[in-house]
JSON list of C-alpha atoms in Angstrom, two decimals:
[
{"chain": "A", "resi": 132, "resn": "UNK", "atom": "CA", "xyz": [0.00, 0.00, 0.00]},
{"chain": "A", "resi": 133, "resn": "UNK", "atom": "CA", "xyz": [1.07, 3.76, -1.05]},
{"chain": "A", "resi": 134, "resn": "UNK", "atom": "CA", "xyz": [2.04, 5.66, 2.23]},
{"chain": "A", "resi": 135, "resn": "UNK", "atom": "CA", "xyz": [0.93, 9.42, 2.50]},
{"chain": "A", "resi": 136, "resn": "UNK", "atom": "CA", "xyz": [3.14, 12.43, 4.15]},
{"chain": "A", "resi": 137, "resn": "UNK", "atom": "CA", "xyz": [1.17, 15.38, 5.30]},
{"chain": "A", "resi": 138, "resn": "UNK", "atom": "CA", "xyz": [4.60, 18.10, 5.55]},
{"chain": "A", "resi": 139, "resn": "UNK", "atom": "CA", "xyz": [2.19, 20.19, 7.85]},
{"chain": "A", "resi": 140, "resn": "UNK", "atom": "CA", "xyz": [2.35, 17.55, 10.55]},
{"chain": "A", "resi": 141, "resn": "UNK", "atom": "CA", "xyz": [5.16, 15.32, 9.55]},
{"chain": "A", "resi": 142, "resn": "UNK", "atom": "CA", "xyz": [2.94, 12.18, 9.46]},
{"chain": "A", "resi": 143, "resn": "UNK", "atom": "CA", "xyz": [3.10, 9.37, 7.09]},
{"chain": "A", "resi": 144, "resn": "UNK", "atom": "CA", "xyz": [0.22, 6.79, 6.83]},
{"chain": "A", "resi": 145, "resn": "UNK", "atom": "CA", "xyz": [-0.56, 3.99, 4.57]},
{"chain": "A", "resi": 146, "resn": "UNK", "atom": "CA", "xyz": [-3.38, 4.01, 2.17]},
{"chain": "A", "resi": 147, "resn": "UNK", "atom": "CA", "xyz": [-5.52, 1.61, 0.41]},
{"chain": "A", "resi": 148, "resn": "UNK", "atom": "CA", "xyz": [-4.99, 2.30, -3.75]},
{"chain": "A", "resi": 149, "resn": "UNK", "atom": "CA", "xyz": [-8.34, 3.88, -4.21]},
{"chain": "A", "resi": 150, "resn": "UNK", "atom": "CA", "xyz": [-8.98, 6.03, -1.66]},
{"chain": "A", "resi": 151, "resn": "UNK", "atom": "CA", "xyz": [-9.71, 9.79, -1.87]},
{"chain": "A", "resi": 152, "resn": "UNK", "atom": "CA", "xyz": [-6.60, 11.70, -0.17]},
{"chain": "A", "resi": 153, "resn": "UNK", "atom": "CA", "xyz": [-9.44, 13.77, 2.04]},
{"chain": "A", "resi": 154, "resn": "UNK", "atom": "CA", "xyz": [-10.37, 10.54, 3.60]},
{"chain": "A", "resi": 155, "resn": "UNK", "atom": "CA", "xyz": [-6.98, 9.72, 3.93]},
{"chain": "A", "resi": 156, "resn": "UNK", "atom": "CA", "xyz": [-6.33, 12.82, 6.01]},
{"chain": "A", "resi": 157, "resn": "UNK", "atom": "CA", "xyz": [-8.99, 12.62, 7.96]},
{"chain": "A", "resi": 158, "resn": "UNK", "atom": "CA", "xyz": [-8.27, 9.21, 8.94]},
{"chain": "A", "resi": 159, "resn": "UNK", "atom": "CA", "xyz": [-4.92, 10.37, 10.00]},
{"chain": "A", "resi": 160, "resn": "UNK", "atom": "CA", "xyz": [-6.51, 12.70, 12.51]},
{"chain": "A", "resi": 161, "resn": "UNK", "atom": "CA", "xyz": [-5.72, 15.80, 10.48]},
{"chain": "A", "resi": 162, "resn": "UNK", "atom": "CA", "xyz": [-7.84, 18.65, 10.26]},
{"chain": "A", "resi": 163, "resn": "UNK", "atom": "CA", "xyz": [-8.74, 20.01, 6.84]},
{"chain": "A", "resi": 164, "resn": "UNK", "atom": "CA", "xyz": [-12.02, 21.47, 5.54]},
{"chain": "A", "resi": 165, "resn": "UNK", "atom": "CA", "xyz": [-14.54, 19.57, 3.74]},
{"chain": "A", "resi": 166, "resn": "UNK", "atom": "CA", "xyz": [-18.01, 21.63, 3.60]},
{"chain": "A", "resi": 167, "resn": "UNK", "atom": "CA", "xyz": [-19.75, 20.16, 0.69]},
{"chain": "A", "resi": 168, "resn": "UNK", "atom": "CA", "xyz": [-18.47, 16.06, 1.90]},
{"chain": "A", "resi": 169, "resn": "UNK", "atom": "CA", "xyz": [-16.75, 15.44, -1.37]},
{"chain": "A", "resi": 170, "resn": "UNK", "atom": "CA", "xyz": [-18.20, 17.16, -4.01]},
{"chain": "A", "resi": 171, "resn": "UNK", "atom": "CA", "xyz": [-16.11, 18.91, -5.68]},
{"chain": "A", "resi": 172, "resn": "UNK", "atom": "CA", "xyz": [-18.65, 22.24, -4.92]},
{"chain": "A", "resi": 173, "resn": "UNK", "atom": "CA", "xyz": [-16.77, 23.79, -2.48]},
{"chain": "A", "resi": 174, "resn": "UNK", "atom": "CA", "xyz": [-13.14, 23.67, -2.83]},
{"chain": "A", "resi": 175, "resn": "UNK", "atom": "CA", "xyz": [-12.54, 23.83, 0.50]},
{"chain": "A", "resi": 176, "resn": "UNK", "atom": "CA", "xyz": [-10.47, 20.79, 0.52]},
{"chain": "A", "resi": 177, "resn": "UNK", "atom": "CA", "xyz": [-7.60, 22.48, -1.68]},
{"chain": "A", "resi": 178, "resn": "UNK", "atom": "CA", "xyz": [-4.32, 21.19, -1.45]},
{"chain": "A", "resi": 179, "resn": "UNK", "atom": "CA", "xyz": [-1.12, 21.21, -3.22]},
{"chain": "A", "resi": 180, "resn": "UNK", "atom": "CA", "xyz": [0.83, 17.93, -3.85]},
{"chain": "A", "resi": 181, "resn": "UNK", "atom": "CA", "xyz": [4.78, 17.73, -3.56]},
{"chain": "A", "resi": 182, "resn": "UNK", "atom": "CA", "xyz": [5.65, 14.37, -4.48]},
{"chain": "A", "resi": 183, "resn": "UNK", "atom": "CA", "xyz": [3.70, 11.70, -6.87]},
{"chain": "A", "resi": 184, "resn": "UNK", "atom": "CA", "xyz": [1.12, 14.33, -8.29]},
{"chain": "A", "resi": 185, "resn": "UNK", "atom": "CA", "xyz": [1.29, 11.51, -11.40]},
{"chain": "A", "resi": 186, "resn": "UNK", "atom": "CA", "xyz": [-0.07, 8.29, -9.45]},
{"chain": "A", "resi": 187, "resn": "UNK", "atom": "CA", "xyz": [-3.18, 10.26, -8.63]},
{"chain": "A", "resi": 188, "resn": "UNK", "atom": "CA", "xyz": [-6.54, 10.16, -10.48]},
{"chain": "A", "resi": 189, "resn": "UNK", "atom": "CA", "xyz": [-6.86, 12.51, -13.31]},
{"chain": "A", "resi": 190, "resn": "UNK", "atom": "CA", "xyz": [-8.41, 15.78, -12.44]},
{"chain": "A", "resi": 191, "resn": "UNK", "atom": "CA", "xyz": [-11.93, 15.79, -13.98]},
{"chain": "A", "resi": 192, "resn": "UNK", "atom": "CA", "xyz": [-13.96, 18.64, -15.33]},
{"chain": "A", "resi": 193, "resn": "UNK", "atom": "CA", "xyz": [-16.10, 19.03, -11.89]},
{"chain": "A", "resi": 194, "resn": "UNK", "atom": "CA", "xyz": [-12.74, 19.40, -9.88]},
{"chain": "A", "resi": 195, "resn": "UNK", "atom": "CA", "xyz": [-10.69, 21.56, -12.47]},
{"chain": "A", "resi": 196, "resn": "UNK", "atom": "CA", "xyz": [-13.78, 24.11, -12.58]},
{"chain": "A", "resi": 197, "resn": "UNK", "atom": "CA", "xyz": [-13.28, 24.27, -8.74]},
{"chain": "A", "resi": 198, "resn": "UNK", "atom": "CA", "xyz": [-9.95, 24.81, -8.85]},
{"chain": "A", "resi": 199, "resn": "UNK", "atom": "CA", "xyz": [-10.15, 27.86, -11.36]},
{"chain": "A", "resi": 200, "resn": "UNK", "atom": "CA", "xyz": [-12.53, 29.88, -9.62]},
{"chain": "A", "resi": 201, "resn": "UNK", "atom": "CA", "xyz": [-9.42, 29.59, -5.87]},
{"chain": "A", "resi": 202, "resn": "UNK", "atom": "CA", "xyz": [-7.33, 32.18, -5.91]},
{"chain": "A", "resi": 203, "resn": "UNK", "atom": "CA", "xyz": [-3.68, 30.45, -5.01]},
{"chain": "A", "resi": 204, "resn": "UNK", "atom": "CA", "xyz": [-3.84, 27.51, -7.22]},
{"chain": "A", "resi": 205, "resn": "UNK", "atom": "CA", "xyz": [-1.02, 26.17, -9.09]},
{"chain": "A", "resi": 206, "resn": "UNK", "atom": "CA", "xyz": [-0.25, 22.89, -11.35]},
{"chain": "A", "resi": 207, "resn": "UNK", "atom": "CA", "xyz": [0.42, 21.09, -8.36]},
{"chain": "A", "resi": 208, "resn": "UNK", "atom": "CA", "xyz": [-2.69, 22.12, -6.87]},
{"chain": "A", "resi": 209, "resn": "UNK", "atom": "CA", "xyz": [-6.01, 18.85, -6.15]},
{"chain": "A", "resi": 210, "resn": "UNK", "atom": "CA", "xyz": [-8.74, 19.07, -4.20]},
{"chain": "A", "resi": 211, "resn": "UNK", "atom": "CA", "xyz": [-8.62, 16.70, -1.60]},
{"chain": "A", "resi": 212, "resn": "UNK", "atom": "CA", "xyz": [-12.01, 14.76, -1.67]},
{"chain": "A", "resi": 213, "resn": "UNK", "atom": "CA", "xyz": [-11.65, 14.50, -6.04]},
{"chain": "A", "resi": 214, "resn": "UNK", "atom": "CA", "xyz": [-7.72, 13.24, -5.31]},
{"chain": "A", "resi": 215, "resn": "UNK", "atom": "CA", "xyz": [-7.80, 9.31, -5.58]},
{"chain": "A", "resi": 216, "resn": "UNK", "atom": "CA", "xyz": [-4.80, 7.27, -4.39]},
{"chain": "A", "resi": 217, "resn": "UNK", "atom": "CA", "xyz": [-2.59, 5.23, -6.75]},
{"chain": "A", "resi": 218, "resn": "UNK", "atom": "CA", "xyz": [0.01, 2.94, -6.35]},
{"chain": "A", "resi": 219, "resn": "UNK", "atom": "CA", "xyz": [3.13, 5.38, -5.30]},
{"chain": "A", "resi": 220, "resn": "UNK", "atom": "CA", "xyz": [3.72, 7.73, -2.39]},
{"chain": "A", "resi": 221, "resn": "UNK", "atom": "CA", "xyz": [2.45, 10.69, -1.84]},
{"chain": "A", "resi": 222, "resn": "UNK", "atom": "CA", "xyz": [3.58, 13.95, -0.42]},
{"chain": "A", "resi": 223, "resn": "UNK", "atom": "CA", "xyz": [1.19, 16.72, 0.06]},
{"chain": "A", "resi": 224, "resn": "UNK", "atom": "CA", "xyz": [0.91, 20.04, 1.77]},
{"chain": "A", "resi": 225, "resn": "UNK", "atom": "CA", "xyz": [-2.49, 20.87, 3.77]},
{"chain": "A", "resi": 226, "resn": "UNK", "atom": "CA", "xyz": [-3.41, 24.63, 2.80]},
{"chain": "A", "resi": 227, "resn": "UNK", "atom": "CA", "xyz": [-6.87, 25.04, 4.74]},
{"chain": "A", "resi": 228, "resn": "UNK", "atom": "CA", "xyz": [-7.33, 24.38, 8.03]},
{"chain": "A", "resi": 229, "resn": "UNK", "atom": "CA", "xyz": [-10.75, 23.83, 10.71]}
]
């Protein structure tokens, strides 16, 4: 299974291949904003991604949308709940907080 850094916090925890990197973070006990539960609707879940940006999903339409109406973004910008796991590790960098 992939493991999963969150820099903000220094933690590292393995994932199932599948599973959306806002679930992920949450099941680390990390606190990150998620006001529409996964929908791609609020983009509260933005995040950028450091290392293995390529083993993710691809971004869909719903998602990049989002992510063009956030001021900040850049191309190593995901949103969090849209963001699904692949088979590499992952390094990302938490930019909202509860």
């Amino acid at each position: 299974m992939p493991l999963i850094t969150i820099q903000n916090s220094g933690k590292t925890i393995e994932v199932e291949t599948g599973k959306s990197l806002l679930a992920a973070v949450l099941a680390a006990g990390e606190s990150i904003l998620h006001k529409c539960d996964g929908k791609a609707e609020c983009g509260s879940c933005h995040i950028s991604v450091k290392e293995g940006r390529k083993t993710l999903s691809k971004t869909q339409r719903l998602e990049n949308e989002k992510l063009d109406s956030i001021v900040g973004v850049s191309s190593n910008s995901r949103l969090a709940c849209q963001a699904l796991v692949g088979t590499e590790n992952i390094t990302v960098e938490l930019l909202s907080f509860v």
